Each structure stands twice: as C-alpha cells, then as structure tokens.
Short mmCIF file of C-alpha atoms in Angstrom, two decimals:
data_model
loop_
_atom_site.label_atom_id
_atom_site.label_comp_id
_atom_site.label_asym_id
_atom_site.label_seq_id
_atom_site.Cartn_x
_atom_site.Cartn_y
_atom_site.Cartn_z
CA MET A 4 99.65 -50.92 111.09
CA ASP A 5 100.13 -52.88 107.86
CA LEU A 6 98.45 -56.27 108.30
CA ALA A 7 99.39 -59.43 106.43
CA LEU A 8 96.34 -61.24 107.83
CA GLU A 9 93.09 -60.03 109.33
CA THR A 10 89.88 -61.80 110.30
CA ARG A 11 86.63 -60.49 111.72
CA ALA A 12 84.15 -62.77 113.49
CA LEU A 13 85.55 -65.82 111.67
CA ARG A 14 83.40 -68.87 112.29
CA LYS A 15 83.45 -72.48 111.17
CA ASN A 16 80.64 -74.78 112.16
CA PHE A 17 80.43 -78.55 111.87
CA GLY A 18 76.75 -79.13 112.46
CA PRO A 19 75.96 -77.73 115.93
CA LEU A 20 79.66 -77.53 116.86
CA ALA A 21 81.41 -74.17 116.44
CA ALA A 22 85.00 -75.32 115.93
CA VAL A 23 86.00 -71.70 115.27
CA ASP A 24 83.71 -69.37 117.18
CA GLY A 25 83.88 -65.80 115.90
CA ILE A 26 87.59 -65.01 116.20
CA ASP A 27 89.30 -61.73 115.29
CA LEU A 28 92.94 -61.88 114.20
CA ALA A 29 95.38 -59.11 113.28
CA VAL A 30 98.81 -60.26 112.12
CA PRO A 31 101.28 -57.46 111.27
CA THR A 32 103.38 -57.74 108.14
CA GLY A 33 106.92 -58.92 108.85
CA SER A 34 106.01 -60.59 112.14
CA PHE A 35 106.17 -64.09 113.61
CA TYR A 36 102.68 -64.84 114.94
CA GLY A 37 102.10 -67.82 117.23
CA PHE A 38 98.62 -69.34 117.40
CA LEU A 39 98.66 -71.30 120.63
CA GLY A 40 96.16 -73.72 122.10
CA PRO A 41 95.66 -77.29 123.33
CA ASN A 42 94.84 -80.14 120.98
CA GLY A 43 91.26 -79.81 119.75
CA ALA A 44 91.08 -76.07 120.47
CA GLY A 45 90.44 -75.14 116.82
CA LYS A 46 93.95 -74.27 115.60
CA SER A 47 94.04 -76.55 112.57
CA THR A 48 90.46 -75.69 111.60
CA THR A 49 91.35 -71.99 111.71
CA ILE A 50 94.42 -72.41 109.51
CA LYS A 51 92.46 -74.53 107.04
CA CYS A 52 89.87 -71.76 106.74
CA LEU A 53 92.61 -69.16 106.25
CA THR A 54 94.37 -71.17 103.53
CA GLY A 55 91.23 -72.21 101.64
CA LEU A 56 91.25 -75.89 102.62
CA LEU A 57 87.93 -75.38 104.42
CA GLU A 58 85.14 -72.94 103.60
CA ARG A 59 84.33 -70.59 106.45
CA SER A 60 80.77 -70.59 107.76
CA SER A 61 80.74 -66.82 108.26
CA GLY A 62 82.96 -63.84 108.97
CA GLU A 63 85.61 -61.97 107.00
CA ILE A 64 89.17 -62.84 105.99
CA ARG A 65 91.75 -60.57 104.42
CA ILE A 66 95.08 -62.06 103.39
CA LEU A 67 97.55 -59.44 102.19
CA GLY A 68 94.53 -57.20 101.66
CA ILE A 69 92.66 -59.76 99.51
CA ASP A 70 89.46 -61.63 100.34
CA PRO A 71 90.13 -65.30 99.43
CA LEU A 72 86.51 -65.72 98.35
CA VAL A 73 86.86 -62.89 95.84
CA ASP A 74 90.24 -63.87 94.35
CA PRO A 75 91.48 -67.23 95.68
CA VAL A 76 94.14 -67.60 92.97
CA ALA A 77 95.73 -64.25 93.84
CA VAL A 78 95.94 -65.31 97.49
CA LYS A 79 97.47 -68.69 96.67
CA ARG A 80 100.18 -66.98 94.63
CA LYS A 81 101.27 -64.99 97.68
CA ILE A 82 101.20 -67.62 100.45
CA GLY A 83 103.03 -70.79 101.40
CA VAL A 84 101.44 -73.58 103.45
CA VAL A 85 102.78 -76.53 105.42
CA PRO A 86 99.73 -78.46 106.67
CA GLU A 87 99.93 -80.77 109.65
CA ASP A 88 99.74 -83.87 107.42
CA LEU A 89 102.38 -82.34 105.06
CA ALA A 90 100.49 -83.42 101.87
CA LEU A 91 103.59 -84.72 100.05
CA PHE A 92 103.84 -87.00 97.03
CA ASP A 93 105.68 -90.04 98.36
CA ARG A 94 106.69 -91.38 94.93
CA LEU A 95 108.58 -88.22 94.00
CA THR A 96 112.14 -87.53 95.09
CA GLY A 97 112.97 -84.45 97.12
CA ALA A 98 114.32 -82.70 94.02
CA GLU A 99 111.27 -83.71 91.97
CA THR A 100 108.98 -82.35 94.70
CA LEU A 101 110.58 -78.92 94.45
CA ALA A 102 110.61 -79.06 90.65
CA PHE A 103 106.89 -79.86 90.61
CA VAL A 104 106.06 -77.00 92.99
CA GLY A 105 108.23 -74.60 91.03
CA ARG A 106 106.53 -75.44 87.74
CA VAL A 107 103.07 -75.08 89.28
CA HIS A 108 104.07 -71.57 90.37
CA GLY A 109 105.55 -70.73 87.00
CA LEU A 110 109.17 -70.32 88.08
CA ASP A 111 111.65 -70.20 85.21
CA ALA A 112 114.29 -72.95 85.04
CA ALA A 113 117.18 -70.81 86.32
CA THR A 114 115.21 -69.49 89.31
CA LEU A 115 113.92 -72.95 90.13
CA ARG A 116 117.41 -74.43 90.01
CA SER A 117 118.90 -71.65 92.16
CA ARG A 118 116.19 -71.61 94.84
CA SER A 119 115.94 -75.39 95.02
CA GLY A 120 119.68 -75.77 95.49
CA GLU A 121 119.76 -73.09 98.17
CA LEU A 122 116.87 -74.58 100.14
CA LEU A 123 118.19 -78.14 99.89
CA ASP A 124 121.55 -76.94 101.20
CA LEU A 125 120.00 -74.94 104.05
CA MET A 126 117.89 -77.93 105.10
CA SER A 127 120.80 -80.40 104.77
CA LEU A 128 118.82 -82.32 102.14
CA ALA A 129 121.15 -81.94 99.17
CA GLY A 130 122.67 -85.37 99.68
CA SER A 131 119.27 -87.06 99.79
CA SER A 132 117.51 -84.97 97.11
CA GLY A 133 117.49 -87.97 94.77
CA ASP A 134 115.77 -90.23 97.31
CA LEU A 135 112.04 -90.85 97.32
CA VAL A 136 110.08 -88.80 99.86
CA ALA A 137 108.56 -92.11 101.00
CA ASP A 138 112.00 -93.06 102.34
CA TYR A 139 112.53 -89.79 104.23
CA SER A 140 112.42 -89.65 108.01
CA HIS A 141 109.69 -87.57 109.64
CA GLY A 142 112.10 -84.68 110.16
CA MET A 143 113.25 -84.80 106.54
CA ARG A 144 109.63 -84.79 105.37
CA LYS A 145 108.98 -81.68 107.46
CA LYS A 146 112.01 -79.99 105.93
CA ILE A 147 111.14 -80.81 102.31
CA ALA A 148 107.56 -79.61 102.91
CA LEU A 149 108.86 -76.32 104.30
CA SER A 150 111.29 -76.01 101.39
CA ALA A 151 108.43 -76.50 98.95
CA ALA A 152 106.36 -73.85 100.73
CA LEU A 153 109.23 -71.34 100.63
CA LEU A 154 110.31 -72.08 97.06
CA PRO A 155 107.98 -69.55 95.31
CA ALA A 156 109.07 -66.79 97.75
CA PRO A 157 105.67 -66.31 99.44
CA ARG A 158 104.92 -63.17 101.43
CA LEU A 159 102.96 -65.06 104.11
CA LEU A 160 103.74 -68.55 105.42
CA PHE A 161 101.24 -70.75 107.27
CA LEU A 162 102.69 -73.59 109.36
CA ASP A 163 100.52 -76.11 111.20
CA GLU A 164 102.50 -77.74 114.05
CA PRO A 165 105.83 -77.66 112.14
CA PHE A 166 107.95 -78.83 115.09
CA GLU A 167 105.78 -81.80 116.04
CA GLY A 168 107.74 -85.05 116.24
CA ILE A 169 111.10 -83.86 114.87
CA ASP A 170 114.58 -84.05 116.37
CA ALA A 171 116.56 -81.16 117.80
CA ILE A 172 118.80 -80.74 114.73
CA ALA A 173 115.89 -80.50 112.29
CA SER A 174 114.09 -78.17 114.70
CA ARG A 175 117.08 -75.83 114.84
CA GLN A 176 117.45 -75.78 111.05
CA ILE A 177 113.78 -74.91 110.60
CA LYS A 178 113.90 -72.21 113.29
CA ASP A 179 116.96 -70.61 111.70
CA LEU A 180 115.39 -70.63 108.24
CA LEU A 181 112.15 -69.10 109.52
CA GLY A 182 114.06 -66.44 111.44
CA THR A 183 115.86 -65.42 108.25
CA TYR A 184 112.58 -65.41 106.33
CA VAL A 185 110.98 -62.99 108.81
CA LYS A 186 114.07 -60.75 108.92
CA ASN A 187 113.78 -60.44 105.14
CA GLY A 188 110.19 -59.16 105.43
CA GLY A 189 108.15 -62.36 105.37
CA THR A 190 105.30 -63.09 107.77
CA VAL A 191 104.85 -66.41 109.59
CA PHE A 192 101.61 -67.70 111.11
CA ILE A 193 102.35 -70.82 113.15
CA THR A 194 100.02 -73.08 115.13
CA THR A 195 101.35 -75.02 118.09
CA HIS A 196 100.41 -76.32 121.50
CA VAL A 197 103.96 -75.90 122.85
CA LEU A 198 104.38 -72.69 124.85
CA GLU A 199 108.20 -72.82 124.65
CA ILE A 200 108.10 -72.48 120.85
CA VAL A 201 106.04 -69.30 120.85
CA GLU A 202 108.07 -67.82 123.72
CA ARG A 203 111.30 -68.26 121.77
CA LEU A 204 110.15 -67.39 118.26
CA CYS A 205 107.07 -65.22 118.19
CA ASP A 206 106.54 -61.46 118.21
CA TYR A 207 102.78 -61.84 118.75
CA ILE A 208 100.67 -64.58 120.27
CA GLY A 209 97.00 -65.52 120.02
CA ILE A 210 95.54 -68.18 122.34
CA ILE A 211 92.55 -70.22 121.23
CA GLN A 212 90.45 -72.41 123.52
CA LYS A 213 87.26 -74.22 122.47
CA GLY A 214 87.17 -72.21 119.27
CA ARG A 215 87.42 -68.81 120.96
CA LEU A 216 90.36 -66.40 120.95
#
C-alpha cells in the first residue's frame, strides 16, 4: 500500500505528560483519514508534530516518503495545513492572502490568478475577496484558510477541526471541495471530535484517547 503518511512510535512529551504516547499511523495515498478523539486527547498536538509546528520527542515520521527532520522544506512544498487557530493575516484582504501564499510557493502570475479565482468562486468568496480578513465571519475565515492551503496544489492536506463553529452552508461547501480534492488523488488528514463528520467523509479512522491510538 502506498502511504502518504506514516508514523512509528510517535511521542510528544511536555515535561512528565505524554500528550502523544507512541502512536503508529498509516494513511494511504488518495484517502480521507479521520483522526477522532475528545477534546484534550492529543489530536492537535499530533497534527502539530506532523506539520512541523512542534518538534517530536521521539519516534519516526514519513510524509510522502520524506522524514521532515531530514528535509523539512521538501515536505512543506508538498503539504497544505489549516491549523485550528487558522493563522491568518487580518490586515490582508482575501485576495491578498491568496496572492501572498502563492508568491511564497513560487507560483507564476497566470497560475496564481487562475487558481485564486477558481477557489474564491468555489468558496463563494469572490464577492468579498477585496474585504479585509479581519471583517470576515468565522465561516469565511475557515474558507479562505482552506483556499490558501489548497492554492499550491498540495498532495497531502492537514485540517485541524475544520468544521468547528461554522454554519451548514459553509460546511457543505468545504465538504464538497474536499471530496473533489480526494477524488483527484489528494490525501486529507482531518482531526475532529465529531463522530458524524468522520462517518460521512472518511475512508479510514484513527481514534486517540489520552495520547494513545
């Protein structure tokens, strides 16, 4: 089986606390993987270790066959991330947010223009692309963050609680976009504490409780 993500005995300690306690993950390429668990179970800590926001205490990680410790830049070029706090620049407009991300990833002007327009249309953000992100609703902020993550055409997408606190319309738009992304060969790793989401969307499920899978 071709794996987009694999961990072996992944551990993250905060002093005496093992927030992630030796978990093994195997996420097939082209799948929708749900990482399910209650609040405080270790979901966000795991995803932060996988995406390089936190340094693991021990264990192995392979993302698209690459160890992030060996070549972190190569990994970052191939993944997209929507963290739980979204990490947006409030004083940029929606269009400027995508332009900034596109330039960081080295997209040429024509590709940036085409992909940005497509994503803004799919997320129903075209009419508000000139507004500051600070003035966006919570659902709009989720959608522009997802658009930014998808803009460079990543092969693996990490989403930390992407449906938390958004309305039904925004939720449906995001689900449809992610479904298309997976059908086209992308891989999604999503954390949530809502069982209904993983039942509807996911091909594979991992359940974490007190840092253990």
